[in-house]
XYZ file of C-alpha atoms in Angstrom:
719
model
C 24.470 -7.625 -20.734
C 26.103 -8.519 -17.564
C 27.749 -11.896 -16.773
C 26.105 -12.622 -13.542
C 22.280 -12.125 -14.274
C 20.150 -14.444 -12.138
C 16.550 -14.250 -12.981
C 14.211 -15.318 -10.408
C 12.848 -18.742 -11.722
C 13.392 -22.400 -11.299
C 16.679 -23.311 -13.131
C 15.051 -26.203 -15.186
C 12.994 -23.408 -17.001
C 16.081 -21.793 -18.329
C 17.430 -24.273 -20.749
C 15.249 -23.885 -23.753
C 14.636 -20.126 -23.106
C 18.546 -19.759 -23.435
C 19.031 -21.933 -26.262
C 16.176 -20.014 -28.231
C 17.849 -16.719 -27.644
C 20.410 -18.005 -30.195
C 17.916 -19.371 -32.565
C 16.258 -15.980 -32.553
C 19.681 -14.116 -33.083
C 20.154 -16.269 -36.189
C 16.743 -15.614 -37.353
C 17.425 -11.947 -37.296
C 20.652 -12.740 -39.197
C 18.411 -14.478 -41.849
C 16.298 -11.493 -42.415
C 19.341 -9.386 -43.262
C 20.937 -11.968 -45.476
C 17.952 -13.290 -47.300
C 18.968 -16.994 -46.943
C 17.020 -18.484 -49.863
C 16.967 -15.493 -52.042
C 19.356 -17.269 -54.737
C 17.043 -20.305 -54.664
C 13.364 -19.158 -54.338
C 11.808 -15.840 -53.470
C 8.637 -17.253 -51.873
C 10.678 -19.621 -49.842
C 12.679 -16.692 -48.712
C 9.852 -14.636 -47.986
C 8.292 -17.379 -45.763
C 11.444 -17.647 -43.641
C 12.816 -14.095 -43.453
C 9.549 -12.150 -43.538
C 7.130 -14.449 -41.552
C 8.897 -17.129 -39.593
C 11.790 -14.748 -38.521
C 9.450 -12.327 -37.240
C 9.067 -14.094 -34.054
C 12.586 -13.354 -33.177
C 12.166 -9.788 -31.892
C 8.910 -10.453 -30.033
C 10.758 -13.209 -28.277
C 13.270 -10.887 -26.924
C 10.590 -8.582 -25.872
C 8.954 -11.394 -23.949
C 11.950 -12.319 -22.307
C 12.324 -8.784 -20.950
C 8.862 -8.694 -19.593
C 9.119 -12.156 -18.194
C 12.407 -11.562 -16.263
C 11.325 -7.833 -15.456
C 7.748 -8.259 -14.153
C 8.482 -8.980 -10.599
C 10.710 -5.734 -10.351
C 7.856 -3.704 -12.019
C 5.226 -5.297 -9.717
C 7.363 -4.476 -6.628
C 7.685 -0.944 -7.857
C 11.560 -1.421 -8.017
C 12.428 1.916 -9.616
C 16.044 1.572 -9.109
C 16.062 -1.858 -11.152
C 14.086 -0.207 -13.990
C 16.604 2.666 -13.984
C 19.398 0.214 -14.133
C 17.941 -1.550 -16.862
C 17.341 1.367 -19.028
C 20.853 2.774 -18.235
C 22.287 -0.510 -19.311
C 20.314 -0.787 -22.660
C 21.044 2.919 -23.149
C 24.801 2.436 -22.879
C 24.621 -0.637 -25.185
C 22.797 1.548 -27.642
C 25.307 4.176 -27.469
C 28.164 1.819 -28.112
C 26.177 0.247 -30.932
C 25.799 3.691 -32.606
C 29.363 4.272 -32.335
C 30.278 0.784 -33.711
C 28.163 1.633 -36.940
C 29.169 5.308 -37.297
C 31.851 4.310 -40.029
C 29.126 2.529 -42.048
C 26.962 5.476 -41.478
C 29.491 7.859 -42.842
C 30.347 5.579 -45.937
C 26.589 5.214 -46.833
C 25.948 8.953 -46.874
C 23.997 8.880 -43.776
C 24.837 12.516 -42.770
C 24.158 13.919 -46.203
C 20.431 13.534 -45.891
C 18.132 16.715 -45.803
C 17.065 17.803 -42.191
C 19.790 15.659 -40.715
C 19.326 16.953 -37.197
C 15.672 15.953 -37.357
C 16.507 12.696 -38.915
C 19.160 11.798 -36.563
C 16.789 12.636 -33.329
C 14.075 10.569 -35.004
C 16.409 7.609 -35.565
C 17.756 7.702 -32.232
C 14.480 7.732 -30.599
C 12.563 5.248 -32.878
C 14.176 3.808 -35.942
C 17.801 3.252 -34.801
C 20.808 5.022 -36.446
C 21.447 1.697 -38.351
C 18.615 -0.568 -39.776
C 18.673 -3.224 -36.931
C 19.250 -0.981 -33.915
C 15.597 0.078 -33.715
C 15.248 -2.796 -31.105
C 17.219 -0.988 -28.460
C 15.138 2.214 -28.076
C 12.016 0.246 -28.782
C 12.669 -2.082 -25.623
C 13.356 1.084 -23.550
C 10.368 2.673 -24.559
C 8.169 -0.440 -24.328
C 9.528 -1.038 -20.904
C 8.482 2.537 -19.652
C 5.054 2.137 -21.139
C 4.479 -1.219 -19.435
C 5.928 -0.062 -16.195
C 3.494 2.833 -16.191
C 0.500 0.580 -17.217
C 1.136 -2.048 -14.716
C 1.495 0.456 -11.691
C -1.831 1.959 -12.840
C -3.903 -0.827 -14.060
C -4.728 -4.517 -13.611
C -3.004 -6.737 -16.159
C -6.202 -7.442 -18.098
C -6.610 -3.725 -18.766
C -3.061 -3.392 -19.559
C -3.574 -6.135 -22.137
C -6.516 -4.188 -23.707
C -4.514 -1.064 -23.939
C -1.259 -2.718 -25.395
C -3.549 -4.839 -27.848
C -5.029 -1.594 -28.948
C -1.541 -0.043 -29.648
C -0.582 -3.355 -31.462
C -3.695 -3.231 -33.726
C -2.917 0.388 -34.544
C 0.509 -0.763 -35.417
C -0.941 -3.406 -37.734
C -2.786 -0.910 -39.690
C 0.579 0.938 -40.376
C 2.498 -2.283 -41.276
C 1.094 -5.429 -42.805
C -2.447 -4.148 -42.940
C -1.790 -0.697 -44.208
C -3.490 -1.211 -47.397
C -6.818 -1.358 -45.799
C -6.426 2.312 -44.374
C -4.375 4.096 -46.911
C -7.402 4.970 -48.939
C -9.293 6.349 -45.971
C -8.212 9.960 -46.003
C -8.558 10.893 -42.280
C -6.986 7.758 -41.029
C -4.224 7.723 -43.608
C -3.504 11.505 -42.641
C -2.861 10.181 -38.982
C -0.493 7.581 -40.173
C 1.423 10.017 -42.454
C 1.895 12.095 -39.263
C 3.347 8.916 -37.535
C 5.657 8.149 -40.300
C 6.949 11.597 -40.208
C 8.084 10.817 -36.576
C 8.866 7.055 -37.197
C 9.380 5.474 -40.559
C 7.563 2.390 -39.204
C 5.039 1.400 -36.519
C 7.299 -1.432 -35.497
C 8.756 0.543 -32.772
C 8.656 0.896 -28.885
C 5.080 2.412 -28.844
C 3.050 0.206 -31.253
C 5.114 -3.095 -31.296
C 6.993 -3.742 -28.068
C 4.437 -2.984 -25.253
C 2.206 -6.051 -25.929
C 4.897 -8.681 -26.144
C 6.652 -7.299 -22.984
C 3.323 -7.366 -21.173
C 2.665 -10.958 -22.358
C 5.941 -12.081 -20.777
C 4.778 -10.478 -17.599
C 1.406 -12.149 -17.865
C 3.138 -15.571 -18.384
C 5.356 -14.815 -15.420
C 2.312 -14.011 -13.280
C 1.200 -17.586 -14.043
C -1.807 -16.331 -15.945
C -1.348 -18.939 -18.749
C -0.451 -21.924 -16.572
C -4.060 -23.472 -17.516
C -3.487 -23.124 -21.070
C -4.160 -26.417 -22.815
C -2.988 -28.202 -25.699
C 0.191 -26.092 -25.902
C 1.941 -28.007 -28.829
C -1.401 -28.362 -30.851
C -2.075 -24.568 -30.157
C 1.305 -23.613 -31.404
C 0.974 -25.731 -34.610
C -2.307 -24.324 -35.444
C -1.513 -20.619 -34.750
C 1.796 -21.053 -36.440
C 0.131 -22.551 -39.645
C -2.286 -19.656 -39.575
C 0.523 -17.098 -39.393
C 1.998 -18.644 -42.407
C -1.133 -18.332 -44.315
C -1.795 -14.632 -43.032
C 1.697 -13.754 -44.148
C 1.365 -15.082 -47.659
C -2.295 -13.906 -48.059
C -1.043 -10.356 -47.255
C 2.036 -10.597 -49.267
C 0.057 -11.640 -52.455
C -2.749 -8.982 -51.688
C -0.345 -6.197 -51.911
C -1.663 -4.857 -48.562
C 1.748 -4.642 -46.729
C 3.568 -1.529 -46.212
C 5.994 -3.436 -44.125
C 6.070 -7.082 -42.785
C 6.955 -7.106 -39.095
C 3.519 -7.313 -37.442
C 0.703 -10.145 -37.925
C -2.392 -10.725 -36.008
C -1.245 -14.440 -35.480
C 1.981 -13.427 -34.186
C 0.506 -12.865 -30.737
C -0.975 -16.541 -30.105
C 2.176 -18.004 -31.841
C 4.434 -16.108 -29.229
C 2.090 -17.182 -26.306
C 2.151 -20.815 -27.177
C 5.842 -20.796 -28.103
C 7.033 -19.112 -24.987
C 4.881 -21.418 -22.550
C 6.175 -24.409 -24.523
C 9.826 -23.505 -24.088
C 9.315 -23.050 -20.425
C 8.070 -26.577 -19.945
C 11.394 -27.767 -21.468
C 13.583 -28.821 -18.369
C 17.516 -28.882 -18.765
C 20.443 -26.866 -17.625
C 20.623 -23.161 -17.886
C 23.175 -21.601 -20.348
C 23.828 -17.993 -19.080
C 26.633 -17.253 -21.646
C 24.038 -17.695 -24.465
C 22.179 -14.663 -22.964
C 25.074 -12.222 -23.767
C 26.198 -13.954 -27.017
C 22.717 -13.698 -28.410
C 22.529 -9.906 -27.989
C 25.989 -9.604 -29.412
C 25.121 -11.584 -32.423
C 22.214 -9.242 -33.021
C 24.351 -6.201 -32.646
C 27.396 -7.079 -34.579
C 26.060 -9.279 -37.366
C 25.730 -6.403 -39.927
C 29.483 -5.717 -39.452
C 30.061 -9.631 -40.090
C 28.141 -9.167 -43.405
C 30.462 -6.466 -44.296
C 33.508 -8.734 -43.292
C 32.260 -11.773 -45.238
C 31.642 -9.615 -48.378
C 35.211 -8.010 -47.826
C 36.869 -11.591 -47.656
C 34.925 -12.721 -50.798
C 36.042 -9.754 -52.658
C 39.806 -10.212 -51.683
C 39.541 -13.983 -52.252
C 37.793 -13.711 -55.427
C 34.982 -15.978 -54.096
C 32.087 -13.608 -54.410
C 30.140 -16.253 -56.421
C 30.159 -18.580 -53.422
C 30.198 -16.427 -50.313
C 27.896 -13.738 -51.411
C 25.967 -14.743 -54.536
C 25.034 -18.144 -53.000
C 22.528 -16.714 -50.241
C 22.763 -19.982 -48.103
C 26.513 -20.216 -48.085
C 26.507 -16.513 -47.351
C 24.048 -16.831 -44.451
C 25.992 -19.786 -42.948
C 29.250 -17.967 -43.228
C 27.804 -14.821 -41.632
C 26.291 -17.002 -38.691
C 29.870 -18.672 -38.202
C 31.792 -15.598 -37.948
C 29.081 -13.838 -35.794
C 29.061 -16.791 -33.316
C 32.919 -16.719 -33.143
C 33.207 -12.997 -32.854
C 30.262 -12.880 -30.105
C 31.975 -15.800 -28.203
C 35.237 -13.954 -28.122
C 33.624 -10.528 -27.183
C 31.589 -12.181 -24.362
C 34.550 -13.687 -22.808
C 36.465 -10.338 -22.897
C 33.312 -8.739 -21.456
C 32.896 -11.338 -18.629
C 36.867 -10.777 -17.881
C 36.430 -7.125 -17.689
C 33.103 -7.250 -15.768
C 34.846 -9.661 -13.280
C 37.724 -7.339 -12.718
C 35.313 -4.420 -12.217
C 33.297 -6.431 -9.743
C 36.468 -7.296 -7.765
C 37.148 -3.682 -7.770
C 33.768 -2.798 -6.577
C 33.683 -5.525 -3.768
C 37.204 -4.040 -2.730
C 35.527 -0.631 -2.401
C 32.728 -2.250 -0.286
C 35.385 -3.888 2.165
C 36.353 -0.764 3.626
C 36.038 -1.892 7.129
C 34.164 -5.040 7.553
C 31.755 -7.247 5.802
C 29.738 -10.542 5.537
C 30.013 -13.078 2.727
C 26.988 -15.249 2.100
C 27.510 -18.392 -0.001
C 24.326 -19.059 -1.604
C 25.571 -22.291 -3.384
C 26.306 -23.440 0.197
C 22.639 -22.588 1.229
C 21.413 -24.614 -1.741
C 23.547 -27.546 -0.748
C 22.025 -27.414 2.754
C 18.526 -27.543 1.522
C 19.216 -30.804 -0.415
C 20.906 -32.254 2.577
C 18.130 -31.432 5.085
C 15.512 -32.593 2.524
C 17.282 -35.872 2.355
C 16.740 -36.306 6.137
C 13.013 -35.791 6.186
C 9.955 -37.780 4.982
C 9.309 -37.170 1.140
C 6.057 -35.576 1.948
C 7.506 -33.248 4.617
C 8.417 -29.634 3.491
C 10.961 -27.261 4.714
C 9.703 -24.039 6.545
C 12.761 -22.027 6.395
C 13.259 -19.829 9.419
C 14.520 -16.353 8.226
C 14.051 -14.240 11.270
C 16.663 -11.755 12.486
C 17.780 -10.975 8.857
C 18.027 -14.789 8.108
C 20.309 -15.117 11.174
C 22.504 -12.536 9.679
C 22.790 -13.761 6.157
C 20.572 -11.386 4.490
C 16.783 -12.364 4.479
C 15.654 -11.096 1.160
C 18.483 -12.808 -0.963
C 18.164 -15.732 1.084
C 14.497 -16.124 0.602
C 14.810 -15.592 -2.974
C 17.380 -18.365 -3.253
C 15.191 -20.676 -1.301
C 11.994 -19.792 -3.521
C 14.054 -21.044 -6.457
C 14.980 -24.279 -4.634
C 11.056 -24.845 -4.134
C 10.642 -23.695 -0.573
C 7.456 -21.971 -0.174
C 6.847 -21.621 3.513
C 9.050 -19.000 5.786
C 9.011 -18.255 9.522
C 9.794 -14.777 10.799
C 9.797 -13.246 14.194
C 7.769 -10.037 13.632
C 5.252 -8.185 11.484
C 7.950 -5.887 10.115
C 10.243 -8.776 8.923
C 7.154 -10.315 7.196
C 6.133 -7.014 5.329
C 9.843 -6.741 4.163
C 9.882 -10.079 2.673
C 6.556 -9.725 0.961
C 7.400 -6.191 -0.320
C 10.335 -7.798 -2.017
C 8.507 -10.236 -3.833
C 9.042 -13.430 -1.563
C 6.224 -16.038 -2.359
C 4.568 -18.573 -0.196
C 3.583 -18.621 3.287
C 5.168 -16.202 5.768
C 4.385 -17.275 9.386
C 4.912 -14.621 12.072
C 6.107 -16.600 15.121
C 5.884 -13.731 17.680
C 3.128 -11.327 18.991
C 1.669 -8.674 16.586
C -0.553 -5.967 18.197
C -4.185 -6.593 17.255
C -4.402 -2.899 16.005
C -1.852 -3.905 13.083
C -4.322 -6.635 11.735
C -4.830 -4.796 8.579
C -1.181 -5.178 7.799
C -1.352 -8.923 8.365
C -4.165 -9.158 5.821
C -2.586 -6.624 3.367
C 0.473 -8.479 2.946
C -1.014 -12.079 3.153
C 0.933 -12.922 6.376
C 0.035 -15.730 8.907
C 0.005 -14.915 12.585
C 0.661 -17.214 15.371
C -1.728 -17.411 18.150
C 0.343 -17.007 21.348
C -2.535 -17.476 23.897
C -6.291 -17.836 24.065
C -6.839 -14.070 24.972
C -4.875 -12.940 22.142
C -6.923 -15.085 19.741
C -10.231 -13.225 21.031
C -8.440 -9.916 20.659
C -7.692 -10.644 17.043
C -11.209 -11.913 16.311
C -12.677 -8.573 17.674
C -11.055 -6.738 14.941
C -13.496 -8.307 12.572
C -11.012 -8.870 9.706
C -10.317 -12.212 8.231
C -6.810 -13.317 8.661
C -4.909 -16.635 8.420
C -3.423 -17.885 11.894
C -1.650 -20.958 13.193
C -2.069 -21.991 16.801
C 1.006 -22.397 18.849
C 0.782 -25.025 21.515
C 2.620 -24.898 24.714
C 3.742 -28.680 25.316
C 6.299 -27.742 28.006
C 8.533 -24.948 26.922
C 6.385 -22.331 28.597
C 7.447 -19.473 26.426
C 4.374 -18.794 24.124
C 1.350 -20.841 23.131
C -1.866 -22.250 24.389
C -1.770 -25.229 26.910
C -1.852 -28.350 25.041
C -4.369 -29.695 27.334
C -6.787 -26.921 26.750
C -8.719 -28.532 24.006
C -11.717 -26.447 24.667
C -9.713 -23.337 24.207
C -8.246 -24.515 21.044
C -11.620 -25.435 19.822
C -12.683 -21.771 20.495
C -10.216 -20.430 18.177
C -11.433 -22.877 15.382
C -14.900 -21.458 15.716
C -13.853 -17.691 15.518
C -15.557 -16.322 12.565
C -12.583 -14.215 11.345
C -9.647 -16.337 12.246
C -8.780 -19.072 9.663
C -6.638 -21.699 11.267
C -4.262 -23.314 8.689
C -1.917 -25.099 11.222
C -0.950 -26.094 14.744
C 2.671 -26.228 15.847
C 4.896 -26.458 18.973
C 8.517 -26.158 19.905
C 10.896 -28.595 21.494
C 13.068 -27.089 24.198
C 15.750 -29.596 24.604
C 15.859 -31.510 21.307
C 19.647 -30.487 21.019
C 20.580 -32.570 23.870
C 21.047 -36.320 23.848
C 21.204 -36.807 27.523
C 18.513 -39.399 28.848
C 16.565 -36.936 30.878
C 16.244 -34.435 27.889
C 15.384 -37.239 25.660
C 12.545 -38.260 27.740
C 11.338 -34.776 27.985
C 11.312 -34.266 24.213
C 9.298 -37.391 23.822
C 6.816 -36.264 26.397
C 6.385 -32.941 24.461
C 6.016 -34.918 21.255
C 3.417 -37.107 22.858
C 1.594 -34.033 24.271
C 1.599 -32.445 20.831
C 0.210 -35.545 18.989
C -2.437 -36.052 21.820
C -3.641 -32.639 21.425
C -3.768 -32.664 17.711
C -5.589 -36.144 17.602
C -8.189 -34.653 20.069
C -8.789 -31.677 17.822
C -9.223 -33.965 14.627
C -11.845 -36.084 16.779
C -13.775 -33.122 17.267
C -14.148 -32.658 13.371
C -11.711 -29.880 12.934
C -9.224 -29.800 10.229
C -5.857 -29.097 12.057
C -4.084 -27.778 9.024
C -0.206 -27.960 8.701
C 1.507 -29.667 11.519
C 5.232 -29.005 12.756
C 7.109 -29.532 15.870
C 10.734 -29.951 14.695
C 13.438 -27.369 14.300
C 16.857 -27.969 13.164
C 17.868 -30.237 16.148
C 14.430 -31.882 15.850
C 15.443 -32.817 12.295
C 18.686 -34.087 13.281
C 17.772 -35.911 16.488
C 14.348 -37.102 16.046
C 14.193 -37.976 12.363
C 11.576 -40.865 12.702
C 8.726 -38.100 13.032
C 6.494 -37.214 9.896
C 4.695 -33.913 9.925
C 3.783 -31.284 7.148
C 6.687 -29.078 7.880
C 10.063 -28.883 9.643
C 11.126 -25.517 10.714
C 14.891 -25.417 9.476
C 16.791 -22.634 11.034
C 20.294 -22.650 12.271
C 21.131 -25.800 10.237
C 19.915 -24.451 7.071
C 22.949 -22.039 7.453
C 25.252 -24.872 7.775
C 26.048 -24.144 11.347
C 24.745 -25.893 14.629
C 24.281 -23.875 17.890
C 27.144 -25.452 19.615
C 29.545 -28.555 19.160
C 27.193 -31.105 20.562
C 26.767 -34.234 18.534
C 23.704 -35.010 16.823
C 22.173 -38.529 15.987
C 22.022 -37.944 12.277
C 24.653 -36.102 10.476
C 24.425 -34.224 7.104
C 27.006 -32.654 4.846
C 26.177 -29.120 5.770
C 28.363 -26.277 4.551
C 28.801 -22.962 6.434
C 26.876 -20.172 4.365
C 28.462 -17.093 6.192
C 31.872 -15.830 6.445
C 32.721 -12.732 8.464
C 35.820 -10.593 7.577
C 37.276 -7.113 8.192
C 40.450 -5.101 7.216
C 43.543 -4.259 9.028
C 43.504 -0.447 9.471
C 47.030 0.107 10.554
C 50.024 -1.825 11.961
C 52.438 -0.362 14.492
C 55.132 -1.492 17.143
C 55.151 -1.326 20.776
C 57.829 -2.063 23.205
C 57.806 -4.649 25.978
C 55.861 -3.243 29.014
C 53.516 -1.094 27.131
C 49.822 -1.617 27.415
C 47.019 -1.830 24.641
C 43.579 -0.688 24.871
C 40.979 0.455 27.285
C 41.371 -0.484 30.843
C 45.147 -1.180 29.934
C 43.869 -4.929 30.058
C 46.939 -6.049 27.934
C 50.631 -5.609 28.835
C 53.260 -6.706 26.026
C 55.801 -9.002 27.304
C 58.156 -8.475 24.580
C 58.499 -6.030 21.718
C 55.494 -6.616 19.348
C 53.912 -5.771 16.250
C 50.111 -5.036 16.500
C 47.393 -4.412 14.140
C 44.173 -2.601 14.422
C 41.149 -4.522 12.787
C 38.201 -2.457 11.726
C 35.415 -4.351 13.549
C 33.991 -4.170 17.048
C 31.202 -4.884 19.428
C 28.876 -2.480 17.587
C 29.118 -4.995 14.720
C 28.337 -7.885 17.058
C 31.746 -9.074 18.288
C 31.450 -10.137 21.956
C 33.012 -7.577 24.275
C 34.738 -10.359 26.166
C 36.340 -12.028 23.071
C 39.864 -11.057 24.259
C 39.380 -12.371 27.785
C 37.961 -15.544 26.086
C 41.097 -16.104 24.111
C 39.737 -15.105 20.831
C 41.798 -15.188 17.761
C 41.369 -14.419 13.938
C 42.887 -15.448 10.778
C 45.219 -13.232 8.736
C 47.606 -14.488 5.804
C 46.372 -17.811 6.539
C 47.746 -17.730 10.098
C 46.119 -17.384 13.512
C 46.527 -14.059 15.366
C 45.505 -13.608 18.913
C 43.370 -10.696 20.147
C 45.068 -8.365 22.575
C 43.206 -5.773 24.721
C 39.576 -5.048 25.190
C 37.187 -5.121 22.345
C 36.270 -1.500 21.225
C 32.965 -0.309 19.596
C 34.372 -0.262 16.083
C 37.694 -2.254 16.274
C 40.029 -4.565 18.159
C 43.803 -5.320 18.248
C 45.548 -8.351 17.213
C 49.245 -9.597 17.582
C 50.878 -9.847 14.118
C 54.563 -10.030 15.529
C 55.177 -13.441 13.911
C 53.047 -12.874 10.676
C 55.415 -11.801 7.935
C 54.400 -8.694 5.813
C 51.103 -8.059 7.677
C 49.891 -4.478 6.886
C 47.073 -2.139 6.312
C 44.486 -3.496 3.894
C 45.118 -7.231 4.820
C 41.951 -9.182 5.275
C 41.135 -10.664 8.514
C 38.735 -13.588 8.927
C 36.788 -13.917 12.014
C 34.474 -16.698 10.882
C 35.215 -18.802 7.624
C 38.221 -20.036 5.788
C 41.592 -18.506 5.124
C 43.622 -20.958 3.088
C 43.896 -24.268 5.135
C 42.954 -22.616 8.141
C 39.307 -22.220 9.220
C 37.173 -20.682 12.225
C 33.897 -22.287 12.654
C 30.965 -20.310 14.031
C 30.483 -22.987 16.682
C 34.239 -22.611 17.703
C 33.718 -18.789 17.899
C 30.591 -19.099 19.848
C 32.029 -21.400 22.230
C 35.061 -19.177 23.128
C 32.555 -16.219 23.664
C 30.507 -18.650 26.055
C 27.345 -18.345 23.754
C 25.840 -20.201 20.880
C 26.165 -19.699 17.228
C 22.440 -18.406 17.110
C 23.323 -15.435 19.226
C 26.551 -14.731 17.329
C 24.920 -14.632 13.793
C 21.798 -12.802 14.690
C 23.767 -10.222 16.403
C 25.955 -9.206 13.591
C 25.421 -5.350 13.101
C 23.209 -4.069 10.444
C 26.113 -1.686 9.258
C 27.907 -4.817 7.954
C 27.325 -5.028 4.148
C 26.534 -8.492 2.871
C 28.352 -9.766 -0.361
C 26.637 -12.752 -2.135
C 28.776 -15.266 -3.765
């Protein structure tokens, strides 16, 4: 029930899902307040015992929908964290309702120890709390099934469990006279009072959420008509069962399954802004509303208005909903404030020495800015090699997936596998060489391999395993790729049986320069590329996706139109250096680099600092040791280059040689500087800022080298 949940789907799909959480919560309230009881029993039954029964399955489906990718990836830590979170919520809920349990004589029942254990595991210690153990049990069952079987098999198994549950619920009258079957259900009811629990009820709906997440219902036609028809049949089913007297309970119906499928897919199609707070508020309403019922009845008794606030079921329901919403709103605010403080504390613990901050909102901004510069039919291929230039490849790619980016470029097989294992969707192009012996891994993880030369293509084909490849053309950089004039060699690759060519690309080596000579060279490269592509097409081959522009190609050669642009350094709001570009964009730096002051000490005039005694104090000074060094990617020559950092919104010069794990700075004129102060190497501190381009320029290198060289021992904090 955290305040910063970020499910991995497009934002426009959140709106209706979030709003319907509240609708579902109020439907649950209607069950326990019998909205139309004082007016018409049939109307009350239709609302509270048929329509309102969609609420809990909806919550189950949400769980399956958002959890599926973690189950699919085998992310045990996530599942454990989920179960722990729900377990804590359940424990708190049990304690909240303990006074009402005592008041109602709950602990005076026979076999109380057995009854308490049964209630904790299945029925809930208060009538509505059964949902919490049910969702935990259901998730465990679905986790096991998905890890062992195909989704179709899982659906058969969970549907069988649901049908078994139906016979113990709405259709119990069909089996209670069949002695062998009735005996089985008698055993079940000794363990759990109902079959609407985590074994029979929850798994199928959790799985349906997962199936919808997998896209297995994308081709579902006539969603509105399907919902209307199935909903009408659900009403008919419920009324017929009620009149026939077959029901032992009324939570489970046959038509509930198609209704939930059509309802959920219909809600997903509604676009709009997400409402994260509603996710917490809906759960809080679900948990606290029985206490609000007690509260309203207490107020009615004190005010002498029982006739209106209690006996009028509609007014009673509205009153309970209002106070439940108000209480949930206040509780959510308090929980978010507590959670925020706790998160800050955790961040402070993580900031023991040095860390990277990655601003994902800045990343999203940069995607929009770069998209605005390219042709509407051109897509972005995000270059995420070297841990996404030090920004954290997995989280960056997840964010980009949400922004609609479905193509990524990495340097190596290892990088590609890592992303695929973490659930990154779309094409992943390996820009570098992969040994042919590893071709099975390329196929297994659905990666696309670059052809770095003609001989390499032949070696891959000899492995007799079909894989996707893109041909890299050498148009003048002379690094990797097939000579762009070797059309016969390119054609041979297309004719290889086991290589499926899905693209041709090249790289511009001086597109960052606006000098006349470099401009002419770049134009020559582009013409060579286009000429080669045209010749291949004239031979009747499908060239696949085309791309030649990287970051500087986007900003300096905007008039081109290919299938992709490979956005690398610019995607992260940084340029390689301070050179001007033809086009400008409002790019925001994504990364900040910070460290902590370890200690502050005073030295006297004439004393030296650091290895090699490179620095000699020309006055009495106060110096600070900063907990980051060349093992973390700080250039060893940064002191000699005149490097400085920010501390307490002021500049502080480096003094002495950079060490493996730290360096020293002059804080003589910085008031109150002390241990634990945050030092900014790249990023903002108040009104002061150090751009990565400036940092790199002082170190006589480029931003790419600084960012990609940041040490792996630096934790990354995502904002």
